[in-house]
Structures are given as C-alpha cells and as structure tokens.
Amino acid sequence: KTMLSAAVIAEHYGDAGLKAWLREKAVAFVKEFQRPDGYLSTYRDPYFVGGPVPGKPGQEIFCWNLWGRKYTMWALLEIARVADAPELLAAAAKVMDQEMAQLKEKGVRLENTGYFVGLPSMSVLKPLLLLYRATGRQAYLDFADSIVAAWEREGNPAPNLVANAFGDKLVHEWYANPKWWAKAYEMMSCLEGLVAYSQVRSQPRILEAVERIVAKLEAGELNAVGCVGFFDHFTHAKACPNATTEPCDVTHWIRVNRELFLATGKAHYLDTLEFAFYNAFLAGVYRDGKWGAHSVRSHGTRHRTAPHQVGMKYHQCCIDNMPRTFVDFADTVVTRAADGALSVNLYSDAKGTCGDDKVEIAGGYPFADAVTVKVVSAKGGRARLRNPKWFEGMSVDGRGVGGDWAEVTLKPGESVFRLAFVRRAKIVDAPACVTAEARADQFETVYENPEMKGLARTAPAARLLYGPLLLAKAKALGDTREQILGFKTVNGRGFACRLTPIEAKGVVEAWTAEFTKGTEKFEVGVCDFASAADADDPDNLFSIWF
C-alpha cells in the first residue's frame, strides 16, 4: 500500500528521482524475495490460503495470504507503469500466474480462500484487469470471468454481490451475522473491480449492479461523518446513534464513487466523494501530516489513533492508503467527459491540465462562497461546471444554474468564469431508525482510550451542515463539556440556525451558531469537523451532535 501511494505520488508530480528510486527498490525486492515459481507473499507456506474450516459451517481460517499477494502485485504493476520498468510487469505477472496455477493444482476456488467469505481474495479483480490490459493475456480475463461468475452462484452463498445487487434487501440484511462477513473495505475493493470489469467486458448490467449496491449502502450504511459502515463493517451504520469509520473505508468509498462518476458521468457520485473527502477523510489525517486515525469518531476526546503494525514505526494500513486518496481527489478535479467536453468537478484551489486545456481554480472553497475558474484552451470548445447539491443555489457569471451542470463555452485562449454559491446552515435531523443498538464498546474502545468510557450516545441527535462541510463543537473554541457532550438535542424539534464567523483558534474556520425556535434561543461555537480533533489529544473534546 505504501508503494502504491508512492507510485501515484511520483506520477502526479512527475518526479523522475522518486520514480527511479521506486524502480531500484522494487527490482531489488523482487530479486531477493520472489521465488522461482513466482510466489511473493508474507506467508512462508504458499499453500496456506485460509478458507472455510472443514466440517464446521460458518467458520473460516484467519488468513490474508492472497490479499497480501494482491497488494504486492498491484504495487509492482503501478511502479512498472509509472517508472517504465518492464521487469516489474514480468514480476507481477509471475505472482498472478503462480496464484492461478496453485489454485488449479489444489482444486481450490478463489471464493473459498482467505477470510470474510472470500472478499479479500476476490478483490484481486481490479489489479488482475490492470494486468490483463498491460499484457493482453486471455488467461487473466478468463480468471476475471470466473471471479464475477462466483458472485451469482446458485443457492445464493455469501457474498453473491451481483445477485444480491438486484434484490430488495439492504447489504446488512443479505445474510446473518454481518459483523462477521460484511467487511466494508474489502467489499468496496471488489466493487471497484466490478466497475473495471463492466468496462473491459462491455457489460452494462455489471455496472448497474455496482450502482445498485452503492445505492443500498447509501440507504443503510451512510454514517454521520460521510462514509459508509461502522468501523469497517456493514452492520446498518445509518441506524446507529454513534459513528466511527475507518480511513481505509473512506479511501475506497471515494474510489468507488470516483470510478462510478468516470463510468456514468453522474454528478451524484461527485457529491458523495466530495463530502467524504472534506469530512470523514480529512478528519483522519493529523494536522502535522505525520500520522492519522485508525477510526474517525463522531464525538469524544479524539479519534482512534492508528497503531503501528507488525513492529514498524511508520506502517499502518490506513495511513499507507492516505496519500493515494489525496491523489485520487486531485485527479478528479478536472476530467474529460465522454462527449469531449471539459468537466470541472471539484472546486478546491488547484492548477492542472486536462489534455490541451490548462485549468486554474481559486477562491478558498469549501469555506468561501465565490470561486474563479480560469481555462486556457488552444482551440476552445465546451465545458461543464458542476453544481454541488450542498448549496441553495449556484450562479456562473451572475446566471443561475438549474441542473447538475452549468454548460459554458470555451473560447480560444483564456476564459474566466466566476461562480457564486448560496448556502445556509442546515440542521439535519437523524433518521427515524436511529434507536438501534449503540455499539458502545466498538465506539469507545476504552482499552485504547480510557478517557472515552461512557461517551457513546444511546439516543439520536441532529447534525449541522454548511455547504459540503460537517460542523462540530470543539474544546478549542471554548465550548464547555456540557455544550459539547451533555446537551438537550434539537433533533426533530424544528429549530433554525444562523452562523456568524468568528476568529478561528486552533481550527481552520469557526462560527458562532445561534439556534432559535420561537422564544427559545442558545449559542455555541462551531468549526469544521475536519480540524476539530485532527491530532492525538486525549484532553480534547468535540462532537458533531446538536
């Protein structure tokens, strides 16, 4: 995962030195550790691949061998691509060839390996298709066919992603005990592979299946901080009065929505991606950039800090993924639509190119309400400017935008567009189903964070949105413990809220939030959720609940 991130960073910046270093290190790694038959993994025994326990239905052998091989192969593929290293492409192919030969030799199907009903093992689909595109070998496409076919098996064994996509049940209802089988990160990795498969095989039904599953996740798993799932499992997170989300999940929720946007052009997926990035993702990246969270909480003293794994001071799976997510976001800012139009999708300050068009975006979004988009185009043409759903309205050069996109004309040379957004503080009441179990133990994790004891909520509360920003109360603003954690909720009570900017102390932006309903009125300091607790501070206090 670290090398995957390093590869896309090297590509994004065009860093020749980093590309050369990656190639050198990867070649030395392969030379030292890849066995003659192609095996390259962290497990000594190639044949230890996990799977169901014989004679004990519902039990699995805990094993990540094929998952590890997938990531190793994927990293080799990316370094081979960005560093122009054909010897690493050959090494990646040997990893896949050995895995396929081993499964065939032992008569083991991929879905019956690993853990979590085969989801980690089957997530090889995405890098497998990248390998197919790089080599053209039919055997890789045939293996991809077998993976997808396994998600429509007779008798509907778990996880049967494609078959269940077309049913009427939410994901956590597909099978019993979703706390065991419904692993969020790995399932979304499989969904990303399905999007790629739908394009390689030109199968719109498979793309529709992914869209349907994503819709089910939004209906049942969209949590309060902008991701899906409750600490890496699909267990009806939308019904829980506490929210905690793993950055690995955010990484792949963003990636799935990005791939769906690129495949369909639907602005909805950009809205989802944007909200996840500005809130759930950035909240998990510590302000100094040196570390981050293992799980982002909706409230408490701090997020659950990522532990150092396998004795390595600078390694943790969520942290390893974070640089890649920054690049995924940057690569989504401007794209080319299927009809050739320039598509301006996100409005964070940026400079970049898309084909022959040079684009510059400025204005301080998502905090500011005015953005300037400058495009320098050699030939001119057409462009579309996204209208984010978070605002009451958007105008381009004073003209209101009615739909998801503003259609504009690019003249040869420089074109400048001035965007203005209208927003207000919006109280979002909790859904009616939030009386589900609080899952306090998983939320508080007092064995790691003893100061969190007793802080899990048992009743619903409202959230406060300001455009694409989730707002929070915070100790840094001078809010008291009672204001942050011990309040009487406004949920479902018909309050209105007005924001007044104040000096930000220890956060990015801050406001006084004035809540009113008739003669009732109270005020509290609020800030952007991402900077309310972006450090490992057990003395902090913050909450998104009002």
XYZ file of C-alpha atoms in Angstrom:
546
model
C 0.000 0.000 0.000
C 2.858 2.358 0.781
C 4.456 1.676 -2.597
C 1.104 2.092 -4.356
C 0.829 5.536 -2.796
C 4.443 6.362 -3.631
C 3.918 5.350 -7.257
C 0.905 7.599 -7.816
C 2.641 10.470 -5.993
C 5.653 10.077 -8.301
C 3.329 10.092 -11.301
C 1.291 13.052 -10.074
C 4.338 15.245 -9.563
C 6.357 13.859 -12.478
C 9.169 13.181 -10.017
C 11.875 11.397 -12.011
C 14.030 10.884 -8.938
C 11.254 9.199 -6.994
C 10.379 7.032 -9.995
C 13.989 5.880 -10.284
C 14.180 5.172 -6.544
C 10.949 3.138 -6.664
C 12.202 1.094 -9.571
C 15.533 0.435 -7.877
C 13.924 -0.644 -4.610
C 11.247 -2.786 -6.268
C 13.741 -4.584 -8.512
C 15.958 -5.351 -5.509
C 12.914 -6.541 -3.539
C 11.813 -8.904 -6.300
C 15.349 -10.230 -6.746
C 15.647 -11.021 -3.040
C 12.196 -12.360 -2.225
C 10.319 -13.660 -5.283
C 10.624 -17.425 -5.533
C 11.424 -19.067 -8.869
C 7.792 -20.161 -9.329
C 6.607 -16.541 -8.846
C 5.384 -16.779 -5.245
C 5.796 -13.487 -3.398
C 3.970 -13.056 -0.103
C 4.393 -12.573 3.635
C 3.435 -16.191 4.383
C 6.132 -18.844 4.425
C 3.750 -21.539 3.156
C 2.239 -20.734 -0.284
C -0.466 -23.330 0.273
C -1.806 -21.749 3.439
C -4.670 -19.782 1.893
C -7.377 -19.890 4.562
C -10.991 -20.525 3.700
C -13.802 -22.456 5.413
C -12.998 -24.842 8.258
C -13.828 -28.364 7.041
C -16.863 -29.784 8.793
C -17.618 -26.542 10.652
C -20.084 -24.423 8.663
C -19.746 -20.697 9.244
C -16.152 -20.874 10.465
C -13.131 -19.669 8.497
C -9.360 -19.902 8.858
C -7.940 -16.435 9.511
C -5.564 -15.841 6.598
C -4.544 -12.869 4.438
C -2.148 -14.629 2.066
C -3.960 -13.910 -1.210
C -4.914 -10.399 -0.078
C -1.233 -9.687 0.522
C -0.285 -11.112 -2.865
C -2.874 -8.846 -4.493
C -1.384 -5.711 -2.990
C 2.170 -6.792 -3.798
C 1.223 -7.487 -7.402
C -0.696 -4.190 -7.662
C 2.259 -2.189 -6.353
C 4.589 -3.882 -8.830
C 2.147 -3.100 -11.634
C 1.939 0.584 -10.711
C 5.693 1.025 -10.337
C 6.202 -0.783 -13.648
C 3.781 1.633 -15.301
C 4.965 4.937 -13.838
C 8.689 4.074 -13.881
C 8.676 2.265 -17.234
C 10.016 -0.937 -15.697
C 9.089 -3.997 -17.814
C 10.945 -6.332 -15.446
C 8.443 -5.380 -12.707
C 5.493 -6.068 -15.018
C 7.016 -9.521 -15.582
C 7.340 -9.999 -11.808
C 3.703 -9.010 -11.277
C 2.610 -11.469 -13.966
C 4.591 -14.235 -12.254
C 2.767 -13.501 -8.954
C -0.601 -13.898 -10.676
C 0.470 -16.924 -12.699
C 1.655 -18.716 -9.565
C -1.605 -17.978 -7.729
C -3.755 -19.244 -10.589
C -1.623 -22.379 -11.035
C -1.672 -23.100 -7.299
C -5.458 -22.851 -7.048
C -5.868 -25.098 -10.083
C -3.368 -27.642 -8.744
C -5.156 -27.922 -5.408
C -8.671 -27.708 -6.846
C -9.472 -24.675 -4.694
C -11.784 -21.905 -5.872
C -10.797 -18.307 -5.105
C -14.049 -17.572 -3.253
C -13.154 -20.354 -0.793
C -9.880 -18.763 0.313
C -8.931 -16.056 2.755
C -11.389 -14.739 5.311
C -14.657 -12.751 5.273
C -16.377 -15.109 2.784
C -13.600 -14.676 0.231
C -13.997 -10.904 -0.217
C -10.313 -10.067 0.380
C -9.109 -12.745 -2.040
C -11.623 -11.843 -4.754
C -10.673 -8.165 -4.573
C -7.749 -9.141 -6.838
C -10.199 -8.434 -9.677
C -9.100 -4.795 -10.150
C -5.310 -5.351 -10.398
C -5.986 -8.550 -12.359
C -7.741 -6.463 -15.025
C -4.908 -3.934 -14.976
C -2.547 -6.836 -15.608
C -4.762 -8.014 -18.474
C -4.713 -4.545 -20.047
C -0.926 -4.401 -19.712
C -0.265 -7.851 -21.182
C -3.319 -8.834 -23.241
C -3.165 -12.398 -21.875
C -6.519 -14.133 -22.228
C -5.898 -16.295 -19.134
C -6.221 -13.216 -16.915
C -9.539 -12.229 -18.447
C -10.791 -15.809 -18.105
C -9.875 -15.750 -14.417
C -11.697 -12.424 -14.051
C -14.765 -14.044 -15.636
C -14.666 -16.802 -13.016
C -14.493 -14.274 -10.164
C -17.531 -12.350 -11.408
C -19.426 -15.572 -12.080
C -18.847 -16.565 -8.438
C -20.972 -13.593 -7.385
C -24.063 -15.135 -8.986
C -23.809 -18.692 -7.697
C -26.873 -20.891 -7.311
C -28.150 -21.187 -3.763
C -27.021 -17.598 -3.056
C -23.969 -18.295 -0.874
C -22.281 -15.256 0.645
C -21.401 -12.747 -0.688
C -23.019 -13.167 -4.184
C -22.572 -9.461 -4.892
C -24.122 -9.320 -8.344
C -27.136 -11.470 -7.496
C -27.846 -9.556 -4.271
C -27.490 -6.216 -6.024
C -30.750 -6.856 -7.839
C -32.643 -7.901 -4.719
C -34.635 -5.664 -2.383
C -32.570 -6.173 0.803
C -30.006 -3.765 2.215
C -26.468 -5.104 2.449
C -26.555 -5.905 6.167
C -29.704 -7.987 5.555
C -28.232 -10.249 2.874
C -27.006 -12.884 5.332
C -26.998 -13.499 9.064
C -24.290 -12.015 11.276
C -22.975 -9.131 9.146
C -20.457 -8.387 11.933
C -18.660 -11.493 10.709
C -18.981 -11.430 6.925
C -19.827 -7.888 5.719
C -16.309 -6.402 5.635
C -16.618 -2.895 4.215
C -13.131 -2.141 2.902
C -12.758 -5.445 1.109
C -16.261 -5.420 -0.393
C -15.734 -1.931 -1.809
C -12.419 -3.127 -3.257
C -14.433 -5.789 -5.085
C -16.917 -3.175 -6.309
C -14.088 -1.154 -7.823
C -13.042 -4.304 -9.665
C -16.582 -4.813 -10.926
C -16.654 -1.312 -12.425
C -13.439 -2.095 -14.289
C -14.841 -5.469 -15.396
C -18.022 -3.855 -16.740
C -15.860 -1.674 -18.973
C -13.433 -4.354 -20.136
C -16.253 -6.781 -20.916
C -18.755 -4.069 -22.032
C -21.404 -5.336 -19.611
C -23.748 -2.533 -18.501
C -25.588 -4.964 -16.227
C -22.457 -5.348 -14.074
C -22.105 -1.564 -13.839
C -25.763 -1.368 -12.846
C -25.103 -3.943 -10.126
C -22.422 -1.709 -8.612
C -24.699 1.323 -8.789
C -27.432 -0.637 -7.044
C -25.090 -1.786 -4.266
C -23.832 1.769 -3.748
C -27.461 2.930 -3.500
C -28.084 0.239 -0.879
C -25.026 1.400 1.065
C -26.314 4.974 0.993
C -29.694 3.778 2.249
C -28.417 1.583 5.070
C -24.760 2.346 5.787
C -24.114 6.058 5.152
C -22.803 7.224 8.503
C -22.907 10.659 10.071
C -19.348 11.686 9.145
C -19.717 10.979 5.419
C -18.512 7.431 4.841
C -20.273 4.038 4.922
C -20.159 1.349 7.574
C -19.458 1.159 11.290
C -15.747 0.595 11.832
C -15.174 -1.373 8.645
C -18.327 -3.488 8.660
C -21.716 -3.072 7.044
C -23.971 -3.514 10.059
C -26.640 -0.842 9.383
C -24.434 2.090 10.356
C -27.138 4.601 9.430
C -29.214 3.267 12.323
C -26.551 3.826 14.976
C -26.507 6.917 17.240
C -22.690 6.798 17.181
C -20.469 6.949 14.113
C -16.975 5.591 13.690
C -15.408 4.994 10.309
C -12.070 3.549 9.227
C -9.953 5.646 6.816
C -9.420 2.547 4.653
C -13.193 2.542 4.148
C -13.178 6.244 3.249
C -10.364 5.638 0.750
C -12.426 3.020 -1.048
C -15.780 4.785 -0.711
C -14.112 7.703 -2.517
C -12.550 5.376 -5.097
C -15.826 3.557 -5.857
C -17.698 6.832 -6.293
C -14.890 8.221 -8.460
C -14.993 5.165 -10.718
C -18.793 5.355 -10.971
C -18.591 9.029 -11.943
C -15.987 8.305 -14.613
C -18.137 5.449 -15.949
C -21.525 7.220 -15.836
C -20.906 10.978 -15.700
C -23.462 11.297 -12.895
C -22.810 14.293 -10.616
C -24.272 12.490 -7.613
C -21.104 10.444 -7.225
C -19.032 13.633 -7.072
C -21.251 14.993 -4.290
C -20.701 11.806 -2.309
C -16.942 11.801 -2.976
C -16.614 15.466 -2.017
C -18.458 15.134 1.288
C -16.435 12.050 2.239
C -13.137 13.778 1.453
C -13.736 17.085 3.245
C -15.137 15.401 6.349
C -14.506 11.722 7.113
C -11.179 11.592 5.270
C -9.536 14.870 6.279
C -10.641 14.387 9.904
C -8.480 11.257 9.989
C -5.329 12.986 8.699
C -3.458 14.595 11.582
C -2.612 18.225 11.104
C 1.149 17.766 11.050
C 0.832 15.250 8.215
C 2.904 12.637 10.027
C 0.210 10.210 11.147
C -3.538 9.716 11.344
C -6.517 7.854 12.713
C -7.442 4.194 12.681
C -11.059 5.227 13.071
C -12.727 8.632 12.852
C -15.316 9.211 15.583
C -18.394 11.419 15.553
C -17.592 12.754 19.026
C -15.456 12.247 22.096
C -11.951 13.241 23.064
C -10.026 12.098 19.996
C -10.268 9.803 17.036
C -8.939 6.287 17.466
C -5.247 6.631 16.651
C -3.729 4.263 14.098
C -1.452 1.747 15.836
C 1.974 0.901 14.451
C 1.618 -2.521 12.827
C 3.968 -5.527 12.824
C 6.654 -3.644 14.734
C 7.108 -0.991 12.049
C 7.113 2.606 13.316
C 5.881 4.139 10.067
C 3.458 1.494 8.842
C -0.289 1.183 9.337
C -2.745 0.132 6.660
C -4.998 3.221 6.842
C -2.031 5.595 6.925
C -0.480 3.801 3.950
C -3.625 4.479 1.894
C -3.942 8.189 2.692
C -1.502 9.651 0.111
C -3.298 7.739 -2.628
C -6.598 9.329 -1.600
C -5.157 12.834 -1.917
C -4.092 11.972 -5.471
C -7.461 10.376 -6.263
C -9.143 13.611 -5.202
C -6.716 15.787 -7.189
C -7.142 13.607 -10.280
C -10.920 14.091 -10.072
C -10.882 17.911 -10.045
C -10.910 18.153 -13.850
C -11.716 15.336 -16.287
C -12.790 14.892 -19.905
C -16.394 13.852 -20.486
C -17.354 11.133 -22.944
C -18.510 13.761 -25.491
C -15.189 15.612 -25.293
C -16.315 18.464 -23.062
C -14.038 19.641 -20.260
C -15.620 18.693 -16.923
C -14.773 20.822 -13.870
C -15.898 18.636 -10.984
C -14.407 19.919 -7.719
C -13.550 23.441 -6.590
C -10.672 23.277 -4.123
C -7.873 25.647 -5.172
C -5.990 23.856 -7.941
C -3.822 24.190 -11.009
C -3.667 21.480 -13.608
C -4.092 20.350 -17.174
C -6.554 18.140 -18.996
C -5.327 17.369 -22.473
C -4.550 20.712 -24.115
C -6.591 22.705 -21.586
C -4.941 24.408 -18.626
C -7.187 24.993 -15.630
C -6.771 27.149 -12.527
C -9.309 27.239 -9.685
C -9.104 29.797 -6.852
C -11.287 31.154 -4.094
C -10.857 29.121 -0.904
C -13.582 26.515 -1.421
C -15.167 24.797 0.525
C -15.108 27.652 3.048
C -15.631 30.536 0.618
C -18.780 31.164 -1.434
C -17.077 32.527 -4.569
C -14.775 30.615 -6.915
C -12.966 31.657 -10.075
C -12.334 29.039 -12.766
C -9.823 30.058 -15.458
C -9.316 27.873 -18.511
C -6.652 28.435 -21.153
C -7.657 26.467 -24.237
C -5.740 26.283 -27.519
C -8.796 25.562 -29.661
C -11.758 26.455 -27.466
C -14.725 24.157 -27.051
C -17.262 23.278 -24.378
C -17.044 22.849 -20.625
C -19.317 21.830 -17.787
C -19.127 23.237 -14.275
C -20.638 21.050 -11.564
C -23.445 22.442 -9.407
C -22.852 20.861 -5.947
C -26.040 19.716 -4.254
C -24.947 21.165 -0.902
C -25.952 24.748 -1.763
C -29.226 26.635 -2.005
C -28.084 27.919 -5.368
C -25.162 28.435 -7.741
C -24.590 31.072 -10.386
C -21.978 31.403 -13.126
C -21.191 34.985 -14.118
C -24.443 36.053 -12.470
C -26.648 33.467 -14.194
C -28.379 30.878 -12.045
C -27.767 27.171 -12.641
C -30.783 24.894 -12.604
C -29.420 21.371 -13.036
C -26.361 19.365 -12.050
C -24.110 21.192 -14.527
C -23.603 24.644 -15.975
C -22.819 24.429 -19.695
C -20.286 27.068 -20.802
C -18.295 27.846 -23.933
C -14.511 27.976 -24.001
C -13.038 30.464 -26.434
C -9.534 30.011 -27.861
C -7.151 31.482 -25.328
C -8.307 32.394 -21.824
C -11.845 32.022 -20.476
C -12.716 33.069 -16.918
C -15.870 32.001 -15.072
C -16.963 33.434 -11.727
C -19.006 31.063 -9.623
C -21.047 32.082 -6.601
C -22.735 29.762 -4.118
C -25.634 30.460 -1.778
C -25.673 28.472 1.440
C -27.125 28.494 4.896
C -26.606 26.447 7.996
C -28.753 23.348 7.675
C -29.908 21.242 10.611
C -30.123 17.605 9.544
C -32.329 15.522 11.800
C -31.353 11.930 12.484
C -33.368 9.267 10.620
C -36.192 7.606 12.483
C -34.339 4.291 12.778
C -31.500 5.573 14.978
C -32.802 3.729 18.040
C -30.737 0.698 17.006
C -28.028 -0.639 19.308
C -25.422 1.964 20.275
C -22.423 -0.393 19.832
C -20.728 1.421 22.684
C -17.811 -0.995 23.082
C -16.705 -0.671 19.473
C -17.188 3.073 19.556
C -15.393 3.851 22.813
C -12.568 1.244 22.621
C -11.690 2.069 26.238
C -8.814 -0.440 26.238
C -7.051 2.034 23.942
C -8.753 5.275 25.001
C -9.816 5.016 28.678
C -10.958 8.645 28.647
C -13.743 7.632 26.204
C -15.557 5.489 28.802
C -19.254 6.337 28.908
C -19.179 8.733 25.961
C -21.118 6.587 23.486
C -24.560 8.022 22.726
C -27.700 5.982 23.230
C -30.165 8.381 21.586
C -30.294 10.244 18.266
C -29.203 13.835 17.716
C -29.080 16.249 14.793
C -26.086 17.331 12.694
C -25.230 20.747 11.309
C -24.099 21.201 7.694
C -22.753 24.295 5.962
C -22.456 23.558 2.276
C -20.252 20.446 1.967
C -18.864 20.951 5.472
C -19.939 18.992 8.521
C -19.678 21.255 11.578
C -18.650 20.326 15.107
C -18.430 21.794 18.578
C -14.909 21.809 19.963
C -12.962 22.495 23.129
C -10.578 24.631 21.043
C -13.402 27.169 20.604
C -14.048 27.465 24.321
C -17.145 25.267 24.257
C -17.814 23.609 27.608
C -18.087 19.879 28.216
C -21.821 20.318 28.808
C -22.244 22.155 25.496
C -20.221 19.561 23.610
C -21.439 16.307 25.131
C -24.257 16.854 27.609
C -26.800 18.913 25.708
C -30.539 18.687 25.086
C -30.813 17.790 21.413
C -32.557 19.899 18.765
C -33.267 16.731 16.778
C -36.731 16.862 15.213
C -37.730 19.994 17.141
C -37.919 22.491 14.274
C -35.049 24.779 15.242
C -33.351 27.148 12.789
C -29.647 28.032 12.850
C -27.678 31.107 11.807
C -23.874 31.254 11.611
C -21.679 34.258 12.341
C -17.938 33.983 11.540
C -15.546 34.292 14.488
C -11.784 34.115 14.864
C -10.601 30.537 14.443
C -8.490 29.361 17.382
C -6.747 26.081 16.693
C -9.138 25.154 13.871
C -9.405 26.079 10.196
C -12.664 28.057 10.294
C -15.086 28.878 13.116
C -18.502 30.421 13.663
C -20.982 31.192 16.409
C -24.062 29.073 15.779
C -27.291 30.666 17.011
C -30.172 28.203 17.328
C -33.701 29.626 17.562
C -37.254 28.333 17.814
C -39.828 30.878 18.809
C -38.607 32.394 22.068
C -36.062 29.621 22.651
C -32.514 30.586 21.772
C -28.968 29.419 22.517
C -25.489 29.864 21.045
C -22.440 27.654 20.752
C -19.113 27.851 18.931
C -18.690 25.545 15.927
C -15.922 24.725 13.458
C -15.254 22.464 10.503
C -15.338 18.837 11.651
C -12.043 18.007 9.933
C -9.990 20.244 12.220
C -11.971 19.736 15.456
C -9.831 16.753 16.522
C -7.075 16.236 13.948
C -4.393 15.331 16.499
C -3.881 12.584 19.064
C -5.017 14.586 22.123
C -6.811 12.702 24.941
C -7.697 16.016 26.635
C -9.628 17.294 23.624
C -13.409 17.332 23.338
C -15.516 17.559 20.178
C -18.901 16.474 18.817
C -20.938 16.694 15.614
C -24.208 16.192 17.530
C -26.580 19.062 18.323
